[in-house]
Amino acid sequence: MAEAHQAVAFQFTVTPEGVDFRLSREALKHIYLSGINSWKRRLIRIKNGILRGVYPGSPTSWLVVVMTTLGSSYCNVDISMGLICFIQRWLPEGCGPYRTPQTRTLLSVAIFSTGVWMMGILFFRQTLKLLLSYHGWMFEMHGQTSHFTKVWAMCVRLLSGRRPMLYSFQTSLPKLPVPSVSATIHRYLESVKHLLDDKEYYRMETLAKEFQEKTAPRLQKYLVLKSWWATNYVSDWWEEYVYLKGRTPLMVNSNYYVMDLVLVKNADVQAARLGNIVHAMIKYRHKLDREEIKPVMVLGIVPMCSYQMERMFNTTRIPGKDTDVLQHLTDSRHVAVYHKGRFFKLWLYEGSRLLKPRDLEMQFQRILDDPSPPQPGEEKLAALTAGGRAEWAQVRQAFFGSGKNKAALDAIERAAFFVALDEESHRYDPEDEASLSLYGKALLHGSCYNRWFDKSFTLIAFKNGQLGLNTEHAWADAPIIGHLWEFVLGTDSFDLGYTETGHCLGKPNPVLAPPQRLQWDIPEQCQAVIESSYQVAKALADDVELYCFQFLPFGKGLIKKCRTSPDAFVQIALQLAHFRDRGRLCLTYEASMTRMFREGRTETVRSCTCESTAFVRAMAQGRHLKADLQDLFRKAAEKHQNMYRLAMTGAGIDRHLFCLYVVSKYLGVKSPFLAEVLSEPWRLSTSQTAQFQIRMFDPNQYPNHLGAGGGFGPVANDGYGVSYMIAGENTIFFHVSSKFSSSETNAQRFGNHIRQALLDIADLFQVPKADS
């Protein structure tokens, strides 16, 4: 019972002698320290808020303006054109701080200077926002930058200031523009024309024109009104309707995974690897809280929106009957840990000091060495987060609303993040092709009950020290978690290090209190629901076929020699592979980002274009000259790059149509066109994994320090999910998913088609070797 007592600060019982208090010193200590740290963070946030609020100005620039104004007044030069005298006349007279003329003059100069300084800040900020609304630079050919763009880049650099904090540019980012209905309809029809026969296309064109003329103008007015009022006209609805209102399991359907470094091994001691990684993660959170992380800049010039980073830690998705909510706390001093069916609470701090990696290793090892068995119903408890959302919401309300169950659940949901200690070992072995796929499967769903799928992310540690992440999707997109992961892996490899025996550096503090075992009282009725959720999740996991592989013949180095973007090269290869695999082309989803706009998230690039279709069909016929195929490929690549740029600059198709559909639902307006568009299946869903967002090390010096990216489940039951990472100059990693239940798909077969398609396209551009 001692462990249960630590879950609360104090308990009391009424006895014949009076009220008997039983205090938990450990809990009271953490409450006290949490309060101290909370006030420190508030002061830091106030300071950062002031610095961010006056950016690109600074206290130093304010002082310069004051001194300049004061110096001019002593030289009898009135740069205020009488405003300082006007302010001085309005200052109250009499006793107090205003009684001397010198004091009144100084105060009026300070007020005038502050006003000029603030107006300058507003002017620079609005000018920067106007400059950042220009996206013509994206559409210029590489190496052919116009004089206008060069001048624009100089102005942006000049107005961006020095040493920006993470959120310094937020108020200077432009709003996501609402495209015109006619432009969206035109681009939509163009994206499906080659996928429909004449009769089907005529029907869709008729629906589109009817929608454009009759229904769309009214919906568009409401959407434009929202764009004036809201920070971003898409993101809140996207988060709510695409993610939080989804009632299907998060596992496989929504959550995605991220892999560890796969070509190097830092340590094979499970607890030691966790000690370094968890320490690095909290260091990252420390930098995040203090806004010490530099904002991501495109080409080192254009800032990207950073708002998604706010909910990286201390965030949990809470299930609801009709919709979930994201619970985000300002701080958390512990992590929740799962091992062999038991849940633990592990404190990250001793007093106000973050535990050193060696101390964290000792704490994780204590959990690994704990021989206690799971309590009834505890082992598969996390399966509730892997099953249906409505069922989990109902059980949570019925059995976890009070007592020790609520205290234990709070410890998990209020944790910084979740840690899973697996008993299995996984690692990529280049000699064993299946090893990478098994590793990915373990990260995607595990045993269906050893991940807390509701947490912002679960850190997974296998018995051999290999790591990975399983990430909830509602709070942010993959590049955000990728930023954290790059920092953590770089810190682990190059800053923290290990001893020769694979342990964390330093000596542990053996007097630290051990991790706290969470206590549960789970009745049989609840256990039955847990088992039911587990069976639902297991059926879903067993149906997923995942094929991960490393493509070794070439990477972006050779692709650049083809004078095309690596992403366009891979996307066209995917179209060719799909045609060979299924005998037809399909609607294709590629995720792009809109973070050049405030609170931007993603947009769809419809990668299957008329131009890529023409190239694929010409390749399939096998009767065209190589020069003709090269020309068709370049047209397809140019079209893809243009589509990608349009999506990034707010001129995409699908988010606009999605928002129009939401407005139609609010107004009770039926639109056959929107209903059909929003129900079209994405049988090929693709995404590129971002890398090298931060420079923790030189990739040329350490070419093997590469992660393999990550992956996700298929979007359509009869479709494929493909994630890829163009990892440096000489290799590409692919993650291909499908469902065993579909007789039309096979992930490994499709993966082999991708390999061959890449080789065939590369062969078109190989220069023949000269005769020796």
XYZ file of N, CA, C and O in Angstrom, residues 182-312:
524
model
N -13.242 28.991 -58.972
C -13.013 28.618 -60.368
C -11.641 27.978 -60.554
O -11.499 26.988 -61.291
N -10.608 28.531 -59.866
C -9.267 27.964 -59.987
C -9.214 26.562 -59.389
O -8.607 25.643 -59.956
N -9.863 26.370 -58.245
C -9.861 25.049 -57.598
C -10.593 24.022 -58.452
O -10.120 22.887 -58.617
N -11.759 24.396 -58.982
C -12.531 23.479 -59.825
C -11.736 23.110 -61.079
O -11.681 21.938 -61.498
N -11.089 24.096 -61.670
C -10.285 23.840 -62.881
C -9.169 22.845 -62.575
O -8.955 21.886 -63.340
N -8.454 23.070 -61.474
C -7.342 22.167 -61.141
C -7.848 20.788 -60.757
O -7.194 19.772 -61.028
N -9.026 20.726 -60.112
C -9.588 19.421 -59.757
C -9.927 18.611 -61.007
O -9.554 17.433 -61.119
N -10.638 19.230 -61.937
C -11.016 18.507 -63.159
C -9.776 18.059 -63.937
O -9.747 16.963 -64.505
N -8.762 18.905 -63.937
C -7.517 18.534 -64.609
C -6.872 17.325 -63.936
O -6.271 16.485 -64.589
N -7.024 17.200 -62.605
C -6.375 16.110 -61.867
C -7.075 14.763 -62.036
O -6.487 13.724 -61.719
N -8.330 14.753 -62.515
C -9.052 13.481 -62.651
C -9.372 13.126 -64.101
O -9.853 12.028 -64.370
N -9.102 14.035 -65.027
C -9.497 13.815 -66.424
C -8.913 12.527 -66.991
O -9.594 11.763 -67.688
N -7.645 12.263 -66.711
C -6.960 11.089 -67.262
C -7.313 9.805 -66.521
O -6.916 8.724 -66.934
N -8.046 9.920 -65.399
C -8.434 8.737 -64.620
C -9.865 8.292 -64.917
O -10.299 7.253 -64.438
N -10.598 9.080 -65.696
C -12.007 8.782 -66.001
C -12.190 8.607 -67.505
O -11.459 9.208 -68.303
N -13.178 7.789 -67.881
C -13.496 7.714 -69.307
C -14.342 8.930 -69.676
O -14.728 9.731 -68.820
N -14.647 9.080 -70.947
C -15.329 10.284 -71.422
C -16.677 10.496 -70.748
O -17.042 11.623 -70.382
N -17.413 9.404 -70.569
C -18.748 9.513 -69.966
C -18.642 9.940 -68.503
O -19.383 10.819 -68.051
N -17.735 9.315 -67.761
C -17.555 9.657 -66.353
C -17.053 11.094 -66.194
O -17.498 11.831 -65.300
N -16.131 11.490 -67.052
C -15.593 12.847 -66.948
C -16.673 13.883 -67.268
O -16.749 14.923 -66.593
N -17.518 13.613 -68.262
C -18.593 14.547 -68.600
C -19.550 14.705 -67.420
O -19.982 15.830 -67.102
N -19.861 13.586 -66.747
C -20.744 13.647 -65.579
C -20.101 14.477 -64.460
O -20.751 15.336 -63.847
N -18.793 14.243 -64.190
C -18.119 14.984 -63.135
C -17.989 16.460 -63.497
O -18.147 17.346 -62.644
N -17.744 16.753 -64.768
C -17.638 18.140 -65.216
C -18.972 18.852 -65.044
O -19.019 20.030 -64.636
N -20.063 18.149 -65.316
C -21.399 18.735 -65.145
C -21.672 19.050 -63.673
O -22.191 20.125 -63.336
N -21.341 18.095 -62.797
C -21.516 18.314 -61.359
C -20.682 19.497 -60.881
O -21.144 20.320 -60.076
N -19.445 19.578 -61.368
C -18.548 20.652 -60.946
C -19.068 22.014 -61.384
O -19.046 22.985 -60.610
N -19.536 22.121 -62.620
C -20.037 23.399 -63.122
C -21.309 23.818 -62.392
O -21.501 25.002 -62.081
N -22.166 22.849 -62.109
C -23.386 23.155 -61.362
C -23.045 23.660 -59.969
O -23.631 24.619 -59.470
N -22.061 22.995 -59.324
C -21.621 23.424 -57.990
C -21.021 24.823 -58.045
O -21.330 25.680 -57.206
N -20.185 25.074 -59.038
C -19.510 26.362 -59.161
C -20.499 27.502 -59.368
O -20.324 28.604 -58.820
N -21.553 27.260 -60.120
C -22.499 28.327 -60.452
C -23.573 28.531 -59.386
O -23.986 29.674 -59.142
N -24.016 27.445 -58.735
C -25.174 27.551 -57.849
C -24.816 27.535 -56.363
O -25.293 28.371 -55.595
N -24.016 26.584 -55.951
C -23.777 26.365 -54.520
C -22.530 27.063 -54.001
O -22.535 27.639 -52.910
N -21.464 27.019 -54.782
C -20.163 27.472 -54.294
C -20.100 28.939 -53.886
O -19.452 29.262 -52.881
N -20.736 29.893 -54.613
C -20.592 31.304 -54.228
C -20.999 31.573 -52.783
O -20.321 32.335 -52.080
N -22.085 30.951 -52.344
C -22.528 31.159 -50.968
C -21.544 30.555 -49.977
O -21.196 31.185 -48.966
N -21.069 29.337 -50.250
C -20.120 28.687 -49.346
C -18.811 29.465 -49.288
O -18.205 29.605 -48.219
N -18.372 29.964 -50.441
C -17.109 30.695 -50.522
C -17.146 31.975 -49.687
O -16.145 32.339 -49.053
N -18.289 32.638 -49.649
C -18.403 33.874 -48.860
C -18.162 33.594 -47.385
O -17.454 34.357 -46.708
N -18.745 32.505 -46.871
C -18.533 32.155 -45.469
C -17.064 31.793 -45.225
O -16.498 32.106 -44.173
N -16.457 31.121 -46.193
C -15.068 30.701 -46.030
C -14.132 31.906 -46.046
O -13.193 31.982 -45.242
N -14.390 32.867 -46.912
C -13.588 34.089 -46.940
C -13.752 34.862 -45.644
O -12.777 35.393 -45.079
N -15.003 34.900 -45.137
C -15.251 35.564 -43.860
C -14.442 34.902 -42.747
O -13.842 35.582 -41.905
N -14.378 33.569 -42.749
C -13.593 32.863 -41.733
C -12.114 33.188 -41.877
O -11.386 33.337 -40.884
N -11.635 33.287 -43.121
C -10.218 33.568 -43.338
C -9.838 34.955 -42.810
O -8.690 35.179 -42.426
N -10.784 35.892 -42.799
C -10.518 37.221 -42.231
C -10.440 37.148 -40.708
O -9.647 37.843 -40.092
N -11.262 36.296 -40.133
C -11.404 36.251 -38.682
C -10.405 35.287 -38.034
O -9.784 35.610 -37.027
N -10.252 34.106 -38.621
C -9.410 33.065 -38.022
C -7.962 33.218 -38.465
O -7.663 33.801 -39.511
N -7.055 32.667 -37.657
C -5.632 32.697 -38.003
C -5.357 31.869 -39.245
O -4.533 32.239 -40.084
N -6.022 30.725 -39.360
C -5.871 29.854 -40.520
C -7.231 29.242 -40.818
O -7.851 28.650 -39.920
N -7.692 29.350 -42.043
C -9.064 28.928 -42.350
C -9.213 27.409 -42.451
O -10.331 26.888 -42.491
N -8.085 26.672 -42.446
C -8.138 25.218 -42.603
C -7.846 24.467 -41.309
O -8.559 23.531 -40.945
N -6.778 24.853 -40.597
C -6.148 23.981 -39.606
C -7.062 23.516 -38.483
O -7.012 22.351 -38.079
N -7.904 24.410 -37.944
C -8.754 23.992 -36.827
C -9.777 22.963 -37.284
O -10.019 21.968 -36.580
N -10.379 23.152 -38.451
C -11.345 22.172 -38.968
C -10.639 20.870 -39.346
O -11.187 19.789 -39.155
N -9.447 20.973 -39.893
C -8.690 19.771 -40.267
C -8.398 18.922 -39.033
O -8.569 17.708 -39.040
N -7.949 19.561 -37.970
C -7.650 18.837 -36.736
C -8.912 18.213 -36.147
O -8.900 17.062 -35.707
N -9.994 18.972 -36.171
C -11.226 18.490 -35.534
C -11.886 17.375 -36.333
O -12.200 16.306 -35.777
N -12.098 17.590 -37.635
C -12.914 16.651 -38.410
C -12.113 15.481 -38.982
O -12.652 14.387 -39.120
N -10.861 15.706 -39.328
C -10.070 14.621 -39.898
C -9.471 13.738 -38.811
O -9.389 12.524 -38.966
N -9.086 14.335 -37.684
C -8.423 13.577 -36.631
C -9.335 13.325 -35.424
O -9.693 12.195 -35.123
N -9.735 14.382 -34.733
C -10.367 14.208 -33.422
C -11.753 13.591 -33.498
O -12.178 12.916 -32.555
N -12.473 13.796 -34.577
C -13.806 13.198 -34.681
C -13.773 11.772 -35.237
O -14.812 11.106 -35.270
N -12.622 11.313 -35.655
C -12.519 9.938 -36.141
C -12.822 8.936 -35.047
O -12.299 9.036 -33.931
N -13.658 7.945 -35.332
C -14.042 6.957 -34.313
C -13.333 5.619 -34.509
O -13.498 4.709 -33.706
N -12.563 5.485 -35.579
C -11.834 4.230 -35.809
C -10.566 4.220 -34.967
O -10.114 5.261 -34.477
N -9.955 3.061 -34.774
C -8.729 2.991 -33.960
C -7.625 3.894 -34.489
O -7.453 4.050 -35.701
N -6.866 4.481 -33.559
C -5.719 5.294 -33.943
C -4.598 4.419 -34.489
O -3.902 4.804 -35.438
N -4.417 3.280 -33.885
C -3.356 2.367 -34.300
C -3.548 1.964 -35.756
O -4.654 1.628 -36.165
N -2.500 2.077 -36.554
C -2.461 1.754 -37.978
C -3.206 2.808 -38.810
O -2.700 3.282 -39.828
N -4.426 3.198 -38.388
C -5.228 4.118 -39.191
C -4.737 5.562 -39.143
O -4.947 6.321 -40.089
N -4.113 5.968 -38.038
C -3.729 7.370 -37.871
C -2.283 7.521 -37.405
O -1.517 8.282 -37.972
N -1.912 6.799 -36.351
C -0.550 6.930 -35.828
C 0.490 6.432 -36.835
O 0.216 5.542 -37.642
N 1.673 7.006 -36.758
C 2.767 6.591 -37.631
C 4.012 6.314 -36.777
O 4.047 6.622 -35.584
N 5.036 5.743 -37.390
C 6.233 5.382 -36.629
C 7.473 6.025 -37.229
O 7.497 6.430 -38.393
N 8.519 6.114 -36.410
C 9.808 6.665 -36.819
C 10.901 5.731 -36.331
O 10.860 5.268 -35.187
N 11.886 5.450 -37.187
C 12.952 4.505 -36.853
C 14.196 5.209 -36.311
O 14.423 6.393 -36.513
N 15.010 4.425 -35.658
C 16.294 4.824 -35.084
C 17.355 4.898 -36.190
O 17.087 4.580 -37.355
N 18.580 5.301 -35.828
C 19.711 5.122 -36.733
C 19.841 3.636 -37.029
O 19.790 2.815 -36.112
N 19.993 3.274 -38.285
C 19.963 1.853 -38.637
C 21.295 1.322 -39.150
O 21.486 0.104 -39.241
N 22.221 2.204 -39.492
C 23.497 1.742 -40.039
C 24.640 1.822 -39.024
O 25.743 1.389 -39.317
N 24.381 2.403 -37.852
C 25.373 2.447 -36.780
C 24.705 1.997 -35.488
O 23.479 2.045 -35.354
N 25.515 1.561 -34.529
C 24.987 1.127 -33.232
C 25.722 1.896 -32.144
O 26.942 1.766 -31.997
N 24.983 2.696 -31.379
C 25.610 3.476 -30.309
C 25.827 2.649 -29.050
O 26.863 2.759 -28.401
N 24.842 1.855 -28.676
C 24.952 1.005 -27.486
C 23.876 -0.056 -27.577
O 22.835 0.150 -28.194
N 24.119 -1.207 -26.970
C 23.122 -2.276 -26.987
C 22.539 -2.544 -25.609
O 21.864 -3.554 -25.402
N 22.783 -1.645 -24.650
C 22.198 -1.764 -23.310
C 20.896 -0.974 -23.300
O 20.904 0.260 -23.457
N 19.798 -1.666 -23.124
C 18.476 -1.054 -23.239
C 18.304 0.142 -22.310
O 17.896 1.229 -22.736
N 18.616 -0.028 -21.035
C 18.426 1.043 -20.055
C 19.359 2.217 -20.327
O 18.978 3.384 -20.148
N 20.601 1.914 -20.777
C 21.560 2.981 -21.036
C 21.123 3.836 -22.214
O 21.212 5.074 -22.177
N 20.669 3.180 -23.250
C 20.221 3.935 -24.428
C 19.062 4.858 -24.042
O 18.989 6.019 -24.481
N 18.149 4.342 -23.224
C 17.024 5.161 -22.771
C 17.493 6.309 -21.899
O 16.940 7.410 -21.954
N 18.502 6.066 -21.055
C 19.012 7.125 -20.189
C 19.470 8.333 -20.993
O 19.115 9.485 -20.688
N 20.238 8.094 -22.052
C 20.708 9.193 -22.894
C 19.576 9.854 -23.669
O 19.484 11.081 -23.752
N 18.720 9.026 -24.255
C 17.660 9.558 -25.122
C 16.647 10.375 -24.326
O 16.239 11.470 -24.743
N 16.203 9.864 -23.177
C 15.222 10.601 -22.365
C 15.828 11.900 -21.855
O 15.168 12.954 -21.854
N 17.089 11.858 -21.442
C 17.766 13.077 -21.004
C 17.806 14.098 -22.148
O 17.534 15.289 -21.945
N 18.145 13.634 -23.359
C 18.203 14.534 -24.514
C 16.829 15.097 -24.843
O 16.706 16.273 -25.241
N 15.782 14.285 -24.702
C 14.429 14.766 -24.986
C 14.013 15.880 -24.026
O 13.397 16.866 -24.447
N 14.340 15.731 -22.757
C 13.960 16.768 -21.799
C 14.812 18.017 -21.997
O 14.347 19.138 -21.775
N 16.048 17.860 -22.442
C 16.851 19.026 -22.813
C 16.194 19.774 -23.979
O 16.162 21.000 -24.002
N 15.678 19.018 -24.926
C 14.975 19.628 -26.060
C 13.729 20.358 -25.556
O 13.443 21.483 -26.001
N 12.986 19.739 -24.627
C 11.805 20.399 -24.076
C 12.197 21.680 -23.349
O 11.493 22.702 -23.417
N 13.330 21.633 -22.642
C 13.847 22.811 -21.948
C 14.092 23.948 -22.952
O 13.708 25.100 -22.720
N 14.727 23.628 -24.073
C 14.980 24.618 -25.116
C 13.676 25.096 -25.742
O 13.525 26.282 -26.073
N 12.733 24.182 -25.888
C 11.436 24.525 -26.469
C 10.694 25.512 -25.577
O 10.137 26.508 -26.051
N 10.683 25.249 -24.272
C 10.005 26.130 -23.327
C 10.625 27.519 -23.308
O 9.930 28.521 -23.089
N 11.921 27.589 -23.491
C 12.628 28.869 -23.454
C 12.791 29.491 -24.849
O 13.465 30.499 -24.995
N 12.200 28.847 -25.844
C 12.239 29.325 -27.231
C 13.674 29.500 -27.731
O 13.984 30.408 -28.514
N 14.561 28.612 -27.289
C 15.964 28.683 -27.696
C 16.231 27.927 -28.993
O 17.336 27.981 -29.535
N 15.229 27.209 -29.495
C 15.375 26.499 -30.769
C 15.163 27.493 -31.907
O 14.215 28.278 -31.896
N 16.053 27.451 -32.885
C 15.940 28.356 -34.011
C 14.774 27.943 -34.897
O 14.571 26.753 -35.139
N 13.996 28.902 -35.400
C 12.918 28.539 -36.326
C 13.492 27.949 -37.615
O 14.585 28.332 -38.054
N 12.762 27.009 -38.201
C 13.185 26.408 -39.471
C 13.009 27.443 -40.578
O 11.956 28.082 -40.687
N 14.039 27.614 -41.390
C 14.018 28.621 -42.456
C 14.244 27.941 -43.800
O 15.215 27.202 -43.969
N 13.357 28.173 -44.762
C 13.536 27.658 -46.122
C 14.639 28.462 -46.800
O 14.579 29.696 -46.843
N 15.649 27.760 -47.297
C 16.802 28.390 -47.948
C 17.515 29.373 -47.021
O 18.259 30.248 -47.476
N 17.270 29.236 -45.706
C 17.891 30.145 -44.764
C 17.289 31.528 -44.759
O 17.821 32.445 -44.119
N 16.145 31.716 -45.443
C 15.544 33.051 -45.592
C 14.103 33.095 -45.081
O 13.748 33.949 -44.273
N 13.266 32.168 -45.569
C 11.823 32.217 -45.302
C 11.495 31.386 -44.061
O 11.739 30.176 -44.042
N 10.948 32.004 -43.019
C 10.639 31.257 -41.794
C 9.409 30.371 -41.959
O 8.471 30.715 -42.677
N 9.440 29.239 -41.283
C 8.305 28.317 -41.259
C 7.561 28.461 -39.935
O 8.168 28.743 -38.894
N 6.269 28.228 -39.973
C 5.451 28.318 -38.763
C 5.883 27.259 -37.746
O 6.125 26.105 -38.099
N 5.960 27.668 -36.482
C 6.437 26.776 -35.419
C 5.347 26.380 -34.429
O 5.643 25.732 -33.429
N 4.099 26.752 -34.709
C 3.086 26.574 -33.666
C 2.850 25.113 -33.300
O 2.463 24.793 -32.166
N 3.071 24.182 -34.242
C 2.814 22.768 -33.935
C 3.731 22.241 -32.840
O 3.401 21.251 -32.174
N 4.875 22.875 -32.632
C 5.817 22.408 -31.626
C 5.304 22.595 -30.198
O 5.803 21.953 -29.273
N 4.326 23.461 -30.019
C 3.849 23.785 -28.676
C 3.315 22.568 -27.921
O 3.411 22.493 -26.706
N 2.750 21.602 -28.644
C 2.092 20.472 -27.971
C 2.895 19.180 -28.092
O 2.334 18.091 -27.962
N 4.196 19.292 -28.309
C 5.017 18.104 -28.502
C 5.084 17.260 -27.232
O 4.986 16.029 -27.281
